[in-house]
Each structure stands twice: as structure tokens, then as C-alpha cells.
PDB file of C-alpha atoms in Angstrom:
ATOM      1  CA  UNK R 284       0.000   0.000   0.000  1.00  0.00           C
ATOM      2  CA  UNK R 285       2.991   2.366   0.264  1.00  0.00           C
ATOM      3  CA  UNK R 286       2.613   3.842  -3.224  1.00  0.00           C
ATOM      4  CA  UNK R 287      -1.137   4.278  -2.735  1.00  0.00           C
ATOM      5  CA  UNK R 288      -0.546   5.924   0.656  1.00  0.00           C
ATOM      6  CA  UNK R 289       1.998   8.330  -0.803  1.00  0.00           C
ATOM      7  CA  UNK R 290      -0.140   9.282  -3.811  1.00  0.00           C
ATOM      8  CA  UNK R 291      -3.181   9.808  -1.624  1.00  0.00           C
ATOM      9  CA  UNK R 292      -1.244  11.945   0.849  1.00  0.00           C
ATOM     10  CA  UNK R 293       0.201  14.139  -1.890  1.00  0.00           C
ATOM     11  CA  UNK R 294      -3.327  14.608  -3.287  1.00  0.00           C
ATOM     12  CA  UNK R 295      -4.369  15.925   0.153  1.00  0.00           C
ATOM     13  CA  UNK R 296      -2.580  19.131  -0.919  1.00  0.00           C
ATOM     14  CA  UNK R 297      -5.630  19.954  -3.039  1.00  0.00           C
ATOM     15  CA  UNK R 298      -7.582  20.496   0.172  1.00  0.00           C
ATOM     16  CA  UNK R 299      -5.198  23.069   1.637  1.00  0.00           C
ATOM     17  CA  UNK R 300      -3.811  24.657  -1.533  1.00  0.00           C
ATOM     18  CA  UNK R 301      -7.048  24.768  -3.525  1.00  0.00           C
ATOM     19  CA  UNK R 302      -9.650  24.613  -0.722  1.00  0.00           C
ATOM     20  CA  UNK R 303     -11.201  21.760  -2.693  1.00  0.00           C
ATOM     21  CA  UNK R 304     -14.330  20.337  -1.083  1.00  0.00           C
ATOM     22  CA  UNK R 305     -14.340  17.624  -3.758  1.00  0.00           C
ATOM     23  CA  UNK R 306     -10.833  16.504  -2.695  1.00  0.00           C
ATOM     24  CA  UNK R 307     -11.801  16.569   0.994  1.00  0.00           C
ATOM     25  CA  UNK R 308     -14.756  14.272   0.349  1.00  0.00           C
ATOM     26  CA  UNK R 309     -12.719  12.025  -1.955  1.00  0.00           C
ATOM     27  CA  UNK R 310      -9.589  11.583   0.168  1.00  0.00           C
ATOM     28  CA  UNK R 311     -10.654  12.078   3.811  1.00  0.00           C
ATOM     29  CA  UNK R 312     -12.613   9.409   5.700  1.00  0.00           C
ATOM     30  CA  UNK R 313     -15.769  10.363   7.579  1.00  0.00           C
ATOM     31  CA  UNK R 314     -14.135   9.235  10.841  1.00  0.00           C
ATOM     32  CA  UNK R 315     -10.861  11.073  10.075  1.00  0.00           C
ATOM     33  CA  UNK R 316      -9.024  12.439  13.124  1.00  0.00           C
ATOM     34  CA  UNK R 317      -6.669  15.424  12.885  1.00  0.00           C
ATOM     35  CA  UNK R 318      -4.522  15.339  16.018  1.00  0.00           C
ATOM     36  CA  UNK R 319      -3.206  18.832  15.287  1.00  0.00           C
ATOM     37  CA  UNK R 320      -6.572  20.565  14.903  1.00  0.00           C
ATOM     38  CA  UNK R 321      -7.620  23.232  17.359  1.00  0.00           C
ATOM     39  CA  UNK R 322     -10.070  22.251  20.101  1.00  0.00           C
ATOM     40  CA  UNK R 323     -13.634  22.118  18.839  1.00  0.00           C
ATOM     41  CA  UNK R 324     -12.792  21.404  15.193  1.00  0.00           C
ATOM     42  CA  UNK R 325     -14.954  18.500  14.025  1.00  0.00           C
ATOM     43  CA  UNK R 326     -13.468  15.302  12.648  1.00  0.00           C
ATOM     44  CA  UNK R 327     -14.012  14.188   9.070  1.00  0.00           C
ATOM     45  CA  UNK R 328     -13.531  15.875   5.710  1.00  0.00           C
ATOM     46  CA  UNK R 329     -15.375  19.078   6.584  1.00  0.00           C
ATOM     47  CA  UNK R 330     -13.320  19.585   9.731  1.00  0.00           C
ATOM     48  CA  UNK R 331     -10.081  19.272   7.755  1.00  0.00           C
ATOM     49  CA  UNK R 332     -11.401  21.582   5.033  1.00  0.00           C
ATOM     50  CA  UNK R 333     -12.494  24.040   7.733  1.00  0.00           C
ATOM     51  CA  UNK R 334      -8.945  24.132   9.093  1.00  0.00           C
ATOM     52  CA  UNK R 335      -7.655  24.873   5.590  1.00  0.00           C
ATOM     53  CA  UNK R 336     -10.169  27.703   5.188  1.00  0.00           C
ATOM     54  CA  UNK R 337      -9.175  29.134   8.578  1.00  0.00           C
ATOM     55  CA  UNK R 338      -5.464  29.192   7.633  1.00  0.00           C
ATOM     56  CA  UNK R 339      -6.328  30.896   4.327  1.00  0.00           C
ATOM     57  CA  UNK R 340      -8.334  33.523   6.235  1.00  0.00           C
ATOM     58  CA  UNK R 341      -5.236  34.384   8.278  1.00  0.00           C
ATOM     59  CA  UNK R 342      -2.596  34.120   5.518  1.00  0.00           C
ATOM     60  CA  UNK R 343      -3.174  35.631   2.099  1.00  0.00           C
ATOM     61  CA  UNK R 344      -1.700  33.488  -0.653  1.00  0.00           C
ATOM     62  CA  UNK R 345      -1.305  30.514   1.708  1.00  0.00           C
ATOM     63  CA  UNK R 346       0.553  27.786  -0.170  1.00  0.00           C
ATOM     64  CA  UNK R 347       2.042  24.430   0.763  1.00  0.00           C
ATOM     65  CA  UNK R 348       4.871  23.334  -1.539  1.00  0.00           C
ATOM     66  CA  UNK R 349       5.772  19.637  -1.615  1.00  0.00           C
ATOM     67  CA  UNK R 350       9.482  19.254  -0.804  1.00  0.00           C
ATOM     68  CA  UNK R 351       9.936  15.593   0.031  1.00  0.00           C
ATOM     69  CA  UNK R 352       7.932  12.486   0.878  1.00  0.00           C
ATOM     70  CA  UNK R 353       8.096   8.777   1.542  1.00  0.00           C
ATOM     71  CA  UNK R 354       5.741   6.023   2.635  1.00  0.00           C
ATOM     72  CA  UNK R 355       5.787   2.682   4.340  1.00  0.00           C
ATOM     73  CA  UNK R 356       2.822   0.407   4.866  1.00  0.00           C
ATOM     74  CA  UNK R 357      -0.294   2.435   5.612  1.00  0.00           C
ATOM     75  CA  UNK R 358       1.592   5.675   6.417  1.00  0.00           C
ATOM     76  CA  UNK R 359       2.980   8.508   4.343  1.00  0.00           C
ATOM     77  CA  UNK R 360       5.220  11.355   5.462  1.00  0.00           C
ATOM     78  CA  UNK R 361       5.372  14.671   3.623  1.00  0.00           C
ATOM     79  CA  UNK R 362       7.761  17.568   4.156  1.00  0.00           C
ATOM     80  CA  UNK R 363       6.223  20.826   2.967  1.00  0.00           C
ATOM     81  CA  UNK R 364       7.099  24.516   2.759  1.00  0.00           C
ATOM     82  CA  UNK R 365       4.313  26.839   3.935  1.00  0.00           C
ATOM     83  CA  UNK R 366       4.317  30.437   2.707  1.00  0.00           C
ATOM     84  CA  UNK R 367       1.852  33.303   2.918  1.00  0.00           C
ATOM     85  CA  UNK R 368       1.264  36.844   4.153  1.00  0.00           C
ATOM     86  CA  UNK R 369      -0.263  37.398   7.589  1.00  0.00           C
ATOM     87  CA  UNK R 370      -3.363  39.447   6.686  1.00  0.00           C
ATOM     88  CA  UNK R 371      -5.987  38.068   9.077  1.00  0.00           C
ATOM     89  CA  UNK R 372      -6.383  37.156  12.719  1.00  0.00           C
ATOM     90  CA  UNK R 373      -4.174  34.201  13.641  1.00  0.00           C
ATOM     91  CA  UNK R 374      -4.619  32.716  17.109  1.00  0.00           C
ATOM     92  CA  UNK R 375      -5.639  36.142  18.407  1.00  0.00           C
ATOM     93  CA  UNK R 376      -2.721  37.913  16.724  1.00  0.00           C
ATOM     94  CA  UNK R 377      -3.871  40.863  14.620  1.00  0.00           C
ATOM     95  CA  UNK R 378      -2.683  41.003  10.994  1.00  0.00           C
ATOM     96  CA  UNK R 379       0.873  42.245  10.586  1.00  0.00           C
ATOM     97  CA  UNK R 380       1.271  42.108   6.805  1.00  0.00           C
ATOM     98  CA  UNK R 381       4.451  40.097   7.284  1.00  0.00           C
ATOM     99  CA  UNK R 382       5.451  37.169   5.094  1.00  0.00           C
ATOM    100  CA  UNK R 383       5.936  33.707   6.536  1.00  0.00           C
ATOM    101  CA  UNK R 384       8.092  30.896   5.200  1.00  0.00           C
ATOM    102  CA  UNK R 385       8.348  27.744   7.325  1.00  0.00           C
ATOM    103  CA  UNK R 386       8.650  24.005   6.871  1.00  0.00           C
ATOM    104  CA  UNK R 387       6.132  21.456   8.068  1.00  0.00           C
ATOM    105  CA  UNK R 388       6.038  17.675   8.305  1.00  0.00           C
ATOM    106  CA  UNK R 389       2.763  15.768   7.995  1.00  0.00           C
ATOM    107  CA  UNK R 390       2.083  12.099   8.649  1.00  0.00           C
ATOM    108  CA  UNK R 391      -1.047  10.482   7.223  1.00  0.00           C
ATOM    109  CA  UNK R 392      -2.459   7.027   7.934  1.00  0.00           C
ATOM    110  CA  UNK R 393      -4.527   5.480   5.166  1.00  0.00           C
ATOM    111  CA  UNK R 394      -7.239   2.852   5.540  1.00  0.00           C
ATOM    112  CA  UNK R 395      -9.599   1.557   2.838  1.00  0.00           C
ATOM    113  CA  UNK R 396      -8.351   4.131   0.329  1.00  0.00           C
ATOM    114  CA  UNK R 397      -8.897   7.206   2.515  1.00  0.00           C
ATOM    115  CA  UNK R 398      -6.904   9.185   5.047  1.00  0.00           C
ATOM    116  CA  UNK R 399      -8.069   8.323   8.563  1.00  0.00           C
ATOM    117  CA  UNK R 400      -5.468  10.046  10.768  1.00  0.00           C
ATOM    118  CA  UNK R 401      -3.156  13.060  10.568  1.00  0.00           C
ATOM    119  CA  UNK R 402      -0.259  14.265  12.700  1.00  0.00           C
ATOM    120  CA  UNK R 403       1.475  17.544  11.872  1.00  0.00           C
ATOM    121  CA  UNK R 404       4.741  19.060  13.028  1.00  0.00           C
ATOM    122  CA  UNK R 405       5.238  22.710  12.199  1.00  0.00           C
ATOM    123  CA  UNK R 406       7.830  25.377  12.908  1.00  0.00           C
ATOM    124  CA  UNK R 407       5.336  27.401  14.957  1.00  0.00           C
ATOM    125  CA  UNK R 408       8.014  29.234  16.960  1.00  0.00           C
ATOM    126  CA  UNK R 409       9.636  30.426  13.738  1.00  0.00           C
ATOM    127  CA  UNK R 410       6.260  31.436  12.266  1.00  0.00           C
ATOM    128  CA  UNK R 411       5.358  33.437  15.394  1.00  0.00           C
ATOM    129  CA  UNK R 412       8.764  35.117  15.208  1.00  0.00           C
ATOM    130  CA  UNK R 413       8.256  35.959  11.514  1.00  0.00           C
ATOM    131  CA  UNK R 414       4.925  37.674  12.199  1.00  0.00           C
ATOM    132  CA  UNK R 415       6.420  39.565  15.138  1.00  0.00           C
ATOM    133  CA  UNK R 416       4.297  37.926  17.825  1.00  0.00           C
ATOM    134  CA  UNK R 417       7.410  36.981  19.782  1.00  0.00           C
ATOM    135  CA  UNK R 418      11.031  38.063  19.789  1.00  0.00           C
ATOM    136  CA  UNK R 419      13.732  35.543  20.355  1.00  0.00           C
ATOM    137  CA  UNK R 420      16.601  36.815  22.461  1.00  0.00           C
ATOM    138  CA  UNK R 421      19.907  35.045  21.949  1.00  0.00           C
ATOM    139  CA  UNK R 422      21.291  33.519  25.129  1.00  0.00           C
ATOM    140  CA  UNK R 423      23.902  35.499  26.998  1.00  0.00           C
ATOM    141  CA  UNK R 424      27.216  33.690  27.334  1.00  0.00           C
ATOM    142  CA  UNK R 425      27.800  32.500  30.876  1.00  0.00           C
ATOM    143  CA  UNK R 426      30.215  34.585  32.908  1.00  0.00           C
ATOM    144  CA  UNK R 427      33.572  32.878  33.245  1.00  0.00           C
TER     145      UNK R 427
END
């Protein structure tokens, strides 16, 4: 199933990049669980599509570029580059107009030809720094 899992996972990009309801219904199982979704987001294809719409509302031109991927058994791993401009509310942070450019890793589990589980790992600290929500202060060398 590795090739099928990889192809299906790559096609999931249509949901986030294109906001495709057709892709969500085609590739995401009704009992799909997104372990990275915010509290209160429903499971299933419409929950995943809703998350995509929310990200697009916060980042103009939101785009996920496929960088690398592999699969084994019923799982596929994708490394993506997320870019966009912060033009809407994001986690309570008012729009800053700043560009973001971060990498993400996504793991999908496939069952019966549909994605049933998702785990995501993002560079959230870097993204928050890029939009100016936080400032990283380099550590001070210890006194000798």
C-alpha cells in the first residue's frame, strides 16, 4: 500500500492549496481524526477543510509546496514549505502584513483508500517570530 498511501497523501494538498471540497470528500474518511486541529474542530472531511479555510483567512496566498515524501505500509510522510502573508487574525494575533516561510512535516495514515489520521509538526516558533508575535533573544554567554 505504500505507493497508494503516498499518492493519496500528496493529493491531500488539493484540500489546503485549492480549498477543494471535492478533494476533501474524496480523500478524507468520515471518521478522520486530525490530532493537530484546534479544540472544537470536528473530525471528518469538513473539519479538515475548515482548518484549511481558517489558515487561508489568516494568511493571504497561503501555499504548501511539496518538498519531500516517503511512505511505508499504511503511512505517508510529507515535508512541505508553507508560505503566505499574515493578513488576518491568527490565534488572536492581529494582521501584521508580514510574510511567513516555514517548513512542516505531515504524517497520514490510510485505511480503505482514505486518510483516517493526521499528525502535523510545524515550525510554529519560527512562524510566530516571523509575524512579530514573539522576539527571540539570543542567550547570553555565561560569565567565566
